[in-house]
PDB file of C-alpha atoms in Angstrom:
ATOM      1  CA  MET J   1       0.000   0.000   0.000  1.00 78.00           C
ATOM      2  CA  ALA J   2       1.386   3.400  -0.985  1.00 89.00           C
ATOM      3  CA  PRO J   3       0.614   5.750   1.934  1.00 92.00           C
ATOM      4  CA  PHE J   4      -0.312   8.877   0.020  1.00 92.00           C
ATOM      5  CA  GLY J   5      -3.103  10.351  -2.046  1.00 93.00           C
ATOM      6  CA  TYR J   6      -4.099  13.480  -3.887  1.00 90.00           C
ATOM      7  CA  GLY J   7      -7.126  15.245  -5.262  1.00 88.00           C
ATOM      8  CA  ALA J   8      -7.836  16.716  -8.645  1.00 84.00           C
ATOM      9  CA  PRO J   9      -6.859  20.373  -9.105  1.00 85.00           C
ATOM     10  CA  THR J  10      -9.722  22.769  -8.369  1.00 83.00           C
ATOM     11  CA  PHE J  11     -10.301  26.184  -9.906  1.00 83.00           C
ATOM     12  CA  ARG J  12     -12.961  28.027  -7.943  1.00 82.00           C
ATOM     13  CA  ALA J  13     -13.098  31.009 -10.325  1.00 80.00           C
ATOM     14  CA  ALA J  14     -13.364  28.921 -13.506  1.00 79.00           C
ATOM     15  CA  ARG J  15     -16.664  29.132 -15.377  1.00 82.00           C
ATOM     16  CA  ARG J  16     -18.378  25.751 -15.399  1.00 81.00           C
ATOM     17  CA  ARG J  17     -19.294  24.104 -18.677  1.00 77.00           C
ATOM     18  CA  ARG J  18     -21.220  20.861 -19.001  1.00 79.00           C
ATOM     19  CA  GLY J  19     -19.028  17.871 -19.829  1.00 71.00           C
ATOM     20  CA  VAL J  20     -15.767  19.822 -19.526  1.00 71.00           C
ATOM     21  CA  TYR J  21     -13.317  19.976 -16.625  1.00 72.00           C
ATOM     22  CA  ALA J  22     -13.074  23.703 -15.899  1.00 74.00           C
ATOM     23  CA  ALA J  23      -9.441  24.809 -15.492  1.00 76.00           C
ATOM     24  CA  ASP J  24      -8.886  28.549 -15.553  1.00 76.00           C
ATOM     25  CA  GLY J  25      -7.269  31.103 -13.268  1.00 79.00           C
ATOM     26  CA  PRO J  26      -5.794  30.342  -9.843  1.00 84.00           C
ATOM     27  CA  GLY J  27      -6.196  26.786  -8.631  1.00 84.00           C
ATOM     28  CA  VAL J  28      -5.354  24.450  -5.793  1.00 86.00           C
ATOM     29  CA  VAL J  29      -4.108  20.881  -5.750  1.00 87.00           C
ATOM     30  CA  GLU J  30      -4.029  18.909  -2.501  1.00 90.00           C
ATOM     31  CA  LEU J  31      -1.552  16.136  -1.761  1.00 90.00           C
ATOM     32  CA  GLY J  32      -1.499  14.176   1.455  1.00 92.00           C
ATOM     33  CA  SER J  33       0.129  11.402   3.413  1.00 94.00           C
ATOM     34  CA  PRO J  34      -0.102  10.147   6.987  1.00 95.00           C
ATOM     35  CA  LEU J  35       3.721  10.039   6.979  1.00 94.00           C
ATOM     36  CA  ALA J  36       5.312  13.384   7.873  1.00 91.00           C
ATOM     37  CA  ALA J  37       8.493  12.543   5.930  1.00 92.00           C
ATOM     38  CA  VAL J  38       6.493  12.134   2.711  1.00 93.00           C
ATOM     39  CA  VAL J  39       4.717  15.463   3.220  1.00 91.00           C
ATOM     40  CA  GLU J  40       7.975  17.248   4.054  1.00 92.00           C
ATOM     41  CA  GLY J  41       9.634  15.774   0.950  1.00 92.00           C
ATOM     42  CA  TRP J  42       6.776  16.895  -1.302  1.00 88.00           C
ATOM     43  CA  ALA J  43       6.749  20.371   0.220  1.00 89.00           C
ATOM     44  CA  ALA J  44      10.499  20.785  -0.270  1.00 91.00           C
ATOM     45  CA  GLY J  45      10.309  19.516  -3.843  1.00 90.00           C
ATOM     46  CA  LEU J  46       7.329  21.691  -4.759  1.00 88.00           C
ATOM     47  CA  ARG J  47       8.967  24.809  -3.283  1.00 88.00           C
ATOM     48  CA  GLU J  48      11.855  24.237  -5.719  1.00 90.00           C
ATOM     49  CA  THR J  49       9.563  23.490  -8.671  1.00 87.00           C
ATOM     50  CA  PRO J  50       8.365  26.563 -10.570  1.00 86.00           C
ATOM     51  CA  VAL J  51       6.027  24.580 -12.849  1.00 90.00           C
ATOM     52  CA  LEU J  52       4.040  21.430 -12.105  1.00 86.00           C
ATOM     53  CA  ALA J  53       3.075  19.346 -15.147  1.00 84.00           C
ATOM     54  CA  TRP J  54      -0.375  17.769 -14.739  1.00 80.00           C
ATOM     55  CA  GLY J  55      -1.002  15.726 -17.843  1.00 77.00           C
ATOM     56  CA  ALA J  56      -0.950  18.175 -20.731  1.00 77.00           C
ATOM     57  CA  THR J  57      -1.504  21.150 -18.410  1.00 78.00           C
ATOM     58  CA  ALA J  58       1.259  23.175 -16.744  1.00 83.00           C
ATOM     59  CA  PHE J  59       0.634  24.855 -13.390  1.00 86.00           C
ATOM     60  CA  ILE J  60       2.803  27.656 -12.060  1.00 88.00           C
ATOM     61  CA  VAL J  61       3.499  26.913  -8.401  1.00 88.00           C
ATOM     62  CA  ASP J  62       2.910  30.129  -6.448  1.00 88.00           C
ATOM     63  CA  ARG J  63       3.127  28.743  -2.930  1.00 87.00           C
ATOM     64  CA  VAL J  64       3.032  25.584  -0.872  1.00 88.00           C
ATOM     65  CA  VAL J  65       0.838  25.691   2.243  1.00 87.00           C
ATOM     66  CA  PRO J  66       0.699  22.872   4.817  1.00 86.00           C
ATOM     67  CA  VAL J  67      -2.792  22.081   6.098  1.00 87.00           C
ATOM     68  CA  GLU J  68      -3.262  20.732   9.612  1.00 88.00           C
ATOM     69  CA  THR J  69      -5.224  17.506   9.872  1.00 89.00           C
ATOM     70  CA  PRO J  70      -8.230  17.638  12.227  1.00 90.00           C
ATOM     71  CA  SER J  71      -7.667  15.765  15.484  1.00 92.00           C
ATOM     72  CA  PHE J  72     -11.005  13.850  15.574  1.00 96.00           C
ATOM     73  CA  ASN J  73     -10.943  13.786  19.401  1.00 96.00           C
ATOM     74  CA  SER J  74     -14.547  12.563  19.463  1.00 96.00           C
ATOM     75  CA  GLY J  75     -13.525   9.315  17.747  1.00 96.00           C
ATOM     76  CA  ARG J  76     -15.922  10.021  14.850  1.00 97.00           C
ATOM     77  CA  ALA J  77     -15.352  11.620  11.472  1.00 97.00           C
ATOM     78  CA  VAL J  78     -17.487  12.496   8.476  1.00 97.00           C
ATOM     79  CA  PHE J  79     -15.386  12.165   5.334  1.00 96.00           C
ATOM     80  CA  ARG J  80     -16.539  13.440   1.927  1.00 96.00           C
ATOM     81  CA  THR J  81     -14.456  12.540  -1.103  1.00 96.00           C
ATOM     82  CA  SER J  82     -13.822  14.812  -4.066  1.00 92.00           C
ATOM     83  CA  THR J  83     -12.674  11.959  -6.301  1.00 92.00           C
ATOM     84  CA  PRO J  84     -14.425   8.600  -6.726  1.00 93.00           C
ATOM     85  CA  VAL J  85     -13.831   5.817  -4.232  1.00 94.00           C
ATOM     86  CA  VAL J  86     -12.846   2.653  -6.069  1.00 90.00           C
ATOM     87  CA  THR J  87     -13.216  -0.736  -4.445  1.00 90.00           C
ATOM     88  CA  LYS J  88     -12.414  -4.088  -5.959  1.00 83.00           C
ATOM     89  CA  ALA J  89     -13.830  -7.347  -4.635  1.00 76.00           C
ATOM     90  CA  THR J  90     -11.531 -10.270  -3.994  1.00 67.00           C
ATOM     91  CA  LEU J  91     -12.747 -13.108  -6.182  1.00 64.00           C
ATOM     92  CA  GLU J  92     -12.969 -16.479  -4.441  1.00 67.00           C
ATOM     93  CA  ARG J  93     -10.578 -19.226  -5.521  1.00 67.00           C
ATOM     94  CA  ASP J  94     -11.992 -22.315  -7.197  1.00 70.00           C
ATOM     95  CA  ALA J  95     -11.366 -25.937  -6.104  1.00 75.00           C
ATOM     96  CA  GLN J  96      -7.952 -25.871  -7.836  1.00 78.00           C
ATOM     97  CA  GLY J  97      -6.947 -22.691  -5.975  1.00 71.00           C
ATOM     98  CA  GLN J  98      -7.250 -20.450  -9.050  1.00 70.00           C
ATOM     99  CA  ARG J  99      -9.046 -17.095  -9.108  1.00 62.00           C
ATOM    100  CA  PRO J 100     -11.451 -16.456 -11.975  1.00 63.00           C
ATOM    101  CA  GLU J 101     -10.350 -13.976 -14.657  1.00 65.00           C
ATOM    102  CA  GLY J 102     -11.568 -10.399 -14.462  1.00 59.00           C
ATOM    103  CA  THR J 103     -12.219  -7.851 -11.787  1.00 61.00           C
ATOM    104  CA  VAL J 104     -15.351  -7.292  -9.791  1.00 79.00           C
ATOM    105  CA  TRP J 105     -15.626  -3.584  -9.006  1.00 83.00           C
ATOM    106  CA  ARG J 106     -17.977  -2.656  -6.201  1.00 85.00           C
ATOM    107  CA  LEU J 107     -19.876   0.619  -6.056  1.00 87.00           C
ATOM    108  CA  PRO J 108     -21.540   2.220  -3.022  1.00 88.00           C
ATOM    109  CA  GLY J 109     -24.840   0.486  -2.303  1.00 85.00           C
ATOM    110  CA  GLU J 110     -23.761  -2.760  -3.962  1.00 86.00           C
ATOM    111  CA  PRO J 111     -23.316  -5.960  -1.942  1.00 82.00           C
ATOM    112  CA  GLU J 112     -20.262  -5.962   0.325  1.00 85.00           C
ATOM    113  CA  TRP J 113     -19.040  -2.471  -0.706  1.00 91.00           C
ATOM    114  CA  ASP J 114     -19.108  -1.349   2.920  1.00 91.00           C
ATOM    115  CA  VAL J 115     -17.223  -4.485   4.023  1.00 91.00           C
ATOM    116  CA  TYR J 116     -14.463  -3.917   1.463  1.00 91.00           C
ATOM    117  CA  VAL J 117     -14.133  -0.231   2.396  1.00 94.00           C
ATOM    118  CA  GLN J 118     -14.004  -0.970   6.124  1.00 94.00           C
ATOM    119  CA  ASN J 119     -11.381  -3.679   5.549  1.00 93.00           C
ATOM    120  CA  ASN J 120      -9.384  -1.230   3.410  1.00 95.00           C
ATOM    121  CA  LEU J 121      -9.409   1.341   6.217  1.00 96.00           C
ATOM    122  CA  ARG J 122      -8.277  -1.289   8.719  1.00 97.00           C
ATOM    123  CA  ARG J 123      -5.435  -2.459   6.446  1.00 96.00           C
ATOM    124  CA  LYS J 124      -4.263   1.152   6.137  1.00 96.00           C
ATOM    125  CA  ALA J 125      -4.158   1.482   9.930  1.00 97.00           C
ATOM    126  CA  GLU J 126      -2.240  -1.805  10.249  1.00 97.00           C
ATOM    127  CA  THR J 127       0.225  -0.699   7.552  1.00 96.00           C
ATOM    128  CA  LEU J 128       1.004   2.392   9.645  1.00 96.00           C
ATOM    129  CA  GLY J 129       1.160   0.475  12.933  1.00 97.00           C
ATOM    130  CA  LEU J 130      -1.958   2.224  14.255  1.00 97.00           C
ATOM    131  CA  ASP J 131      -4.994   0.883  16.109  1.00 97.00           C
ATOM    132  CA  ALA J 132      -7.111  -0.740  13.387  1.00 97.00           C
ATOM    133  CA  GLU J 133     -10.454  -0.720  15.246  1.00 97.00           C
ATOM    134  CA  VAL J 134     -12.135   1.430  12.579  1.00 96.00           C
ATOM    135  CA  THR J 135     -15.833   1.112  11.784  1.00 96.00           C
ATOM    136  CA  LEU J 136     -17.652   2.403   8.724  1.00 96.00           C
ATOM    137  CA  GLU J 137     -20.884   3.480  10.429  1.00 96.00           C
ATOM    138  CA  ARG J 138     -22.885   4.852   7.536  1.00 94.00           C
ATOM    139  CA  VAL J 139     -22.864   6.120   3.984  1.00 94.00           C
ATOM    140  CA  GLY J 140     -24.646   9.475   3.972  1.00 91.00           C
ATOM    141  CA  TRP J 141     -24.330  10.492   0.321  1.00 92.00           C
ATOM    142  CA  THR J 142     -23.261   8.869  -2.920  1.00 92.00           C
ATOM    143  CA  GLY J 143     -22.411  10.726  -6.113  1.00 91.00           C
ATOM    144  CA  PRO J 144     -22.894   9.407  -9.648  1.00 88.00           C
ATOM    145  CA  LYS J 145     -20.809   6.523 -10.943  1.00 88.00           C
ATOM    146  CA  ARG J 146     -17.716   7.742 -12.798  1.00 84.00           C
ATOM    147  CA  SER J 147     -14.863   5.894 -14.478  1.00 80.00           C
ATOM    148  CA  PHE J 148     -11.357   7.283 -14.736  1.00 76.00           C
ATOM    149  CA  ALA J 149      -8.454   6.045 -16.792  1.00 74.00           C
ATOM    150  CA  VAL J 150      -5.377   5.994 -14.588  1.00 70.00           C
ATOM    151  CA  ALA J 151      -1.836   5.389 -15.697  1.00 65.00           C
ATOM    152  CA  GLY J 152       1.115   3.557 -14.421  1.00 57.00           C
ATOM    153  CA  ALA J 153       2.477   1.643 -11.532  1.00 50.00           C
ATOM    154  CA  ALA J 154       1.124   3.664  -8.591  1.00 49.00           C
ATOM    155  CA  GLY J 155      -2.515   3.017  -9.406  1.00 48.00           C
ATOM    156  CA  GLY J 156      -2.135  -0.135 -11.442  1.00 56.00           C
ATOM    157  CA  GLY J 157      -3.346   1.491 -14.670  1.00 60.00           C
ATOM    158  CA  GLY J 158      -6.581   0.981 -16.594  1.00 71.00           C
ATOM    159  CA  LYS J 159     -10.124   2.236 -16.059  1.00 79.00           C
ATOM    160  CA  LYS J 160     -11.333   2.425 -12.496  1.00 83.00           C
ATOM    161  CA  PRO J 161     -15.053   2.886 -11.771  1.00 86.00           C
ATOM    162  CA  GLY J 162     -16.266   4.430  -8.551  1.00 91.00           C
ATOM    163  CA  ALA J 163     -18.334   7.171  -6.966  1.00 93.00           C
ATOM    164  CA  CYS J 164     -17.693  10.031  -4.583  1.00 94.00           C
ATOM    165  CA  VAL J 165     -19.150   9.393  -1.144  1.00 96.00           C
ATOM    166  CA  GLU J 166     -19.731  10.902   2.259  1.00 96.00           C
ATOM    167  CA  VAL J 167     -19.201   8.402   5.063  1.00 96.00           C
ATOM    168  CA  THR J 168     -19.238   8.442   8.847  1.00 97.00           C
ATOM    169  CA  VAL J 169     -16.339   6.523  10.361  1.00 97.00           C
ATOM    170  CA  SER J 170     -15.514   5.856  13.998  1.00 98.00           C
ATOM    171  CA  GLY J 171     -12.228   4.796  15.509  1.00 97.00           C
ATOM    172  CA  PRO J 172      -9.149   5.995  17.355  1.00 98.00           C
ATOM    173  CA  PRO J 173      -8.453   9.705  16.673  1.00 97.00           C
ATOM    174  CA  GLN J 174      -4.906   9.081  15.399  1.00 97.00           C
ATOM    175  CA  THR J 175      -6.185   6.469  12.939  1.00 97.00           C
ATOM    176  CA  LEU J 176      -8.934   8.786  11.680  1.00 97.00           C
ATOM    177  CA  SER J 177      -6.347  11.540  11.145  1.00 96.00           C
ATOM    178  CA  ALA J 178      -4.184   9.147   9.129  1.00 96.00           C
ATOM    179  CA  ILE J 179      -7.149   8.156   6.957  1.00 97.00           C
ATOM    180  CA  ALA J 180      -7.970  11.836   6.353  1.00 96.00           C
ATOM    181  CA  ASP J 181      -4.426  12.311   5.000  1.00 95.00           C
ATOM    182  CA  TRP J 182      -4.452   9.140   2.872  1.00 96.00           C
ATOM    183  CA  GLY J 183      -7.938   8.627   1.402  1.00 96.00           C
ATOM    184  CA  ILE J 184     -10.725   6.068   1.234  1.00 96.00           C
ATOM    185  CA  GLY J 185     -10.743   2.907  -0.860  1.00 93.00           C
ATOM    186  CA  GLN J 186      -8.115   1.712  -3.293  1.00 91.00           C
ATOM    187  CA  ALA J 187      -5.864   3.498  -5.805  1.00 90.00           C
ATOM    188  CA  ASN J 188      -5.319   6.584  -3.622  1.00 92.00           C
ATOM    189  CA  ALA J 189      -1.847   6.910  -5.154  1.00 91.00           C
ATOM    190  CA  ALA J 190      -3.646   7.301  -8.508  1.00 89.00           C
ATOM    191  CA  GLY J 191      -5.859  10.097  -7.152  1.00 89.00           C
ATOM    192  CA  MET J 192      -8.905   8.050  -6.154  1.00 92.00           C
ATOM    193  CA  GLY J 193     -10.841   8.445  -2.886  1.00 94.00           C
ATOM    194  CA  TRP J 194      -9.348  11.835  -1.939  1.00 95.00           C
ATOM    195  CA  ILE J 195     -10.995  13.325   1.160  1.00 95.00           C
ATOM    196  CA  ASP J 196     -11.650  17.071   0.963  1.00 87.00           C
ATOM    197  CA  ALA J 197      -9.610  18.999   3.503  1.00 65.00           C
TER     198      ALA J 197
END
């Protein structure tokens, strides 16, 4: 598991047009990790980088601003993602121990989606050596299904279907803070499941 994630660049002043990603004027891109060394490395690198290439678009880096993660002292958090959460089911092995070909993507509201997401959050906590007693309590909102083509090794490549969600999660405050800096679901290193700061 790659302990980092990021969201799509946002341009609040850009005029919206149907079916087109609006990119105009000043924008913001958020990157996060539950590991301070990763964040510090990114910040140092971005401060020395005058232009950030994002696909075919070039962004002039004006400033790098660290954002404090909420503490979640209550042991509960409401997370809303700005990029789709992707979740892949583990296909059962047959009598010969082989998995069937193909991938079974799960979307919010489909059977076992909540189980896979909760297990994903617990694996993230275990990866970081944190208390893994995390519970997905409820899904409060689900956006439309969207598929994104992602490239390369970090996200595994290919098309990934998912949907943005708002979920209520309970657990140890330190674990919830780590999740807020990493993301929900799979392929966070490819920009999926980014939690709005």
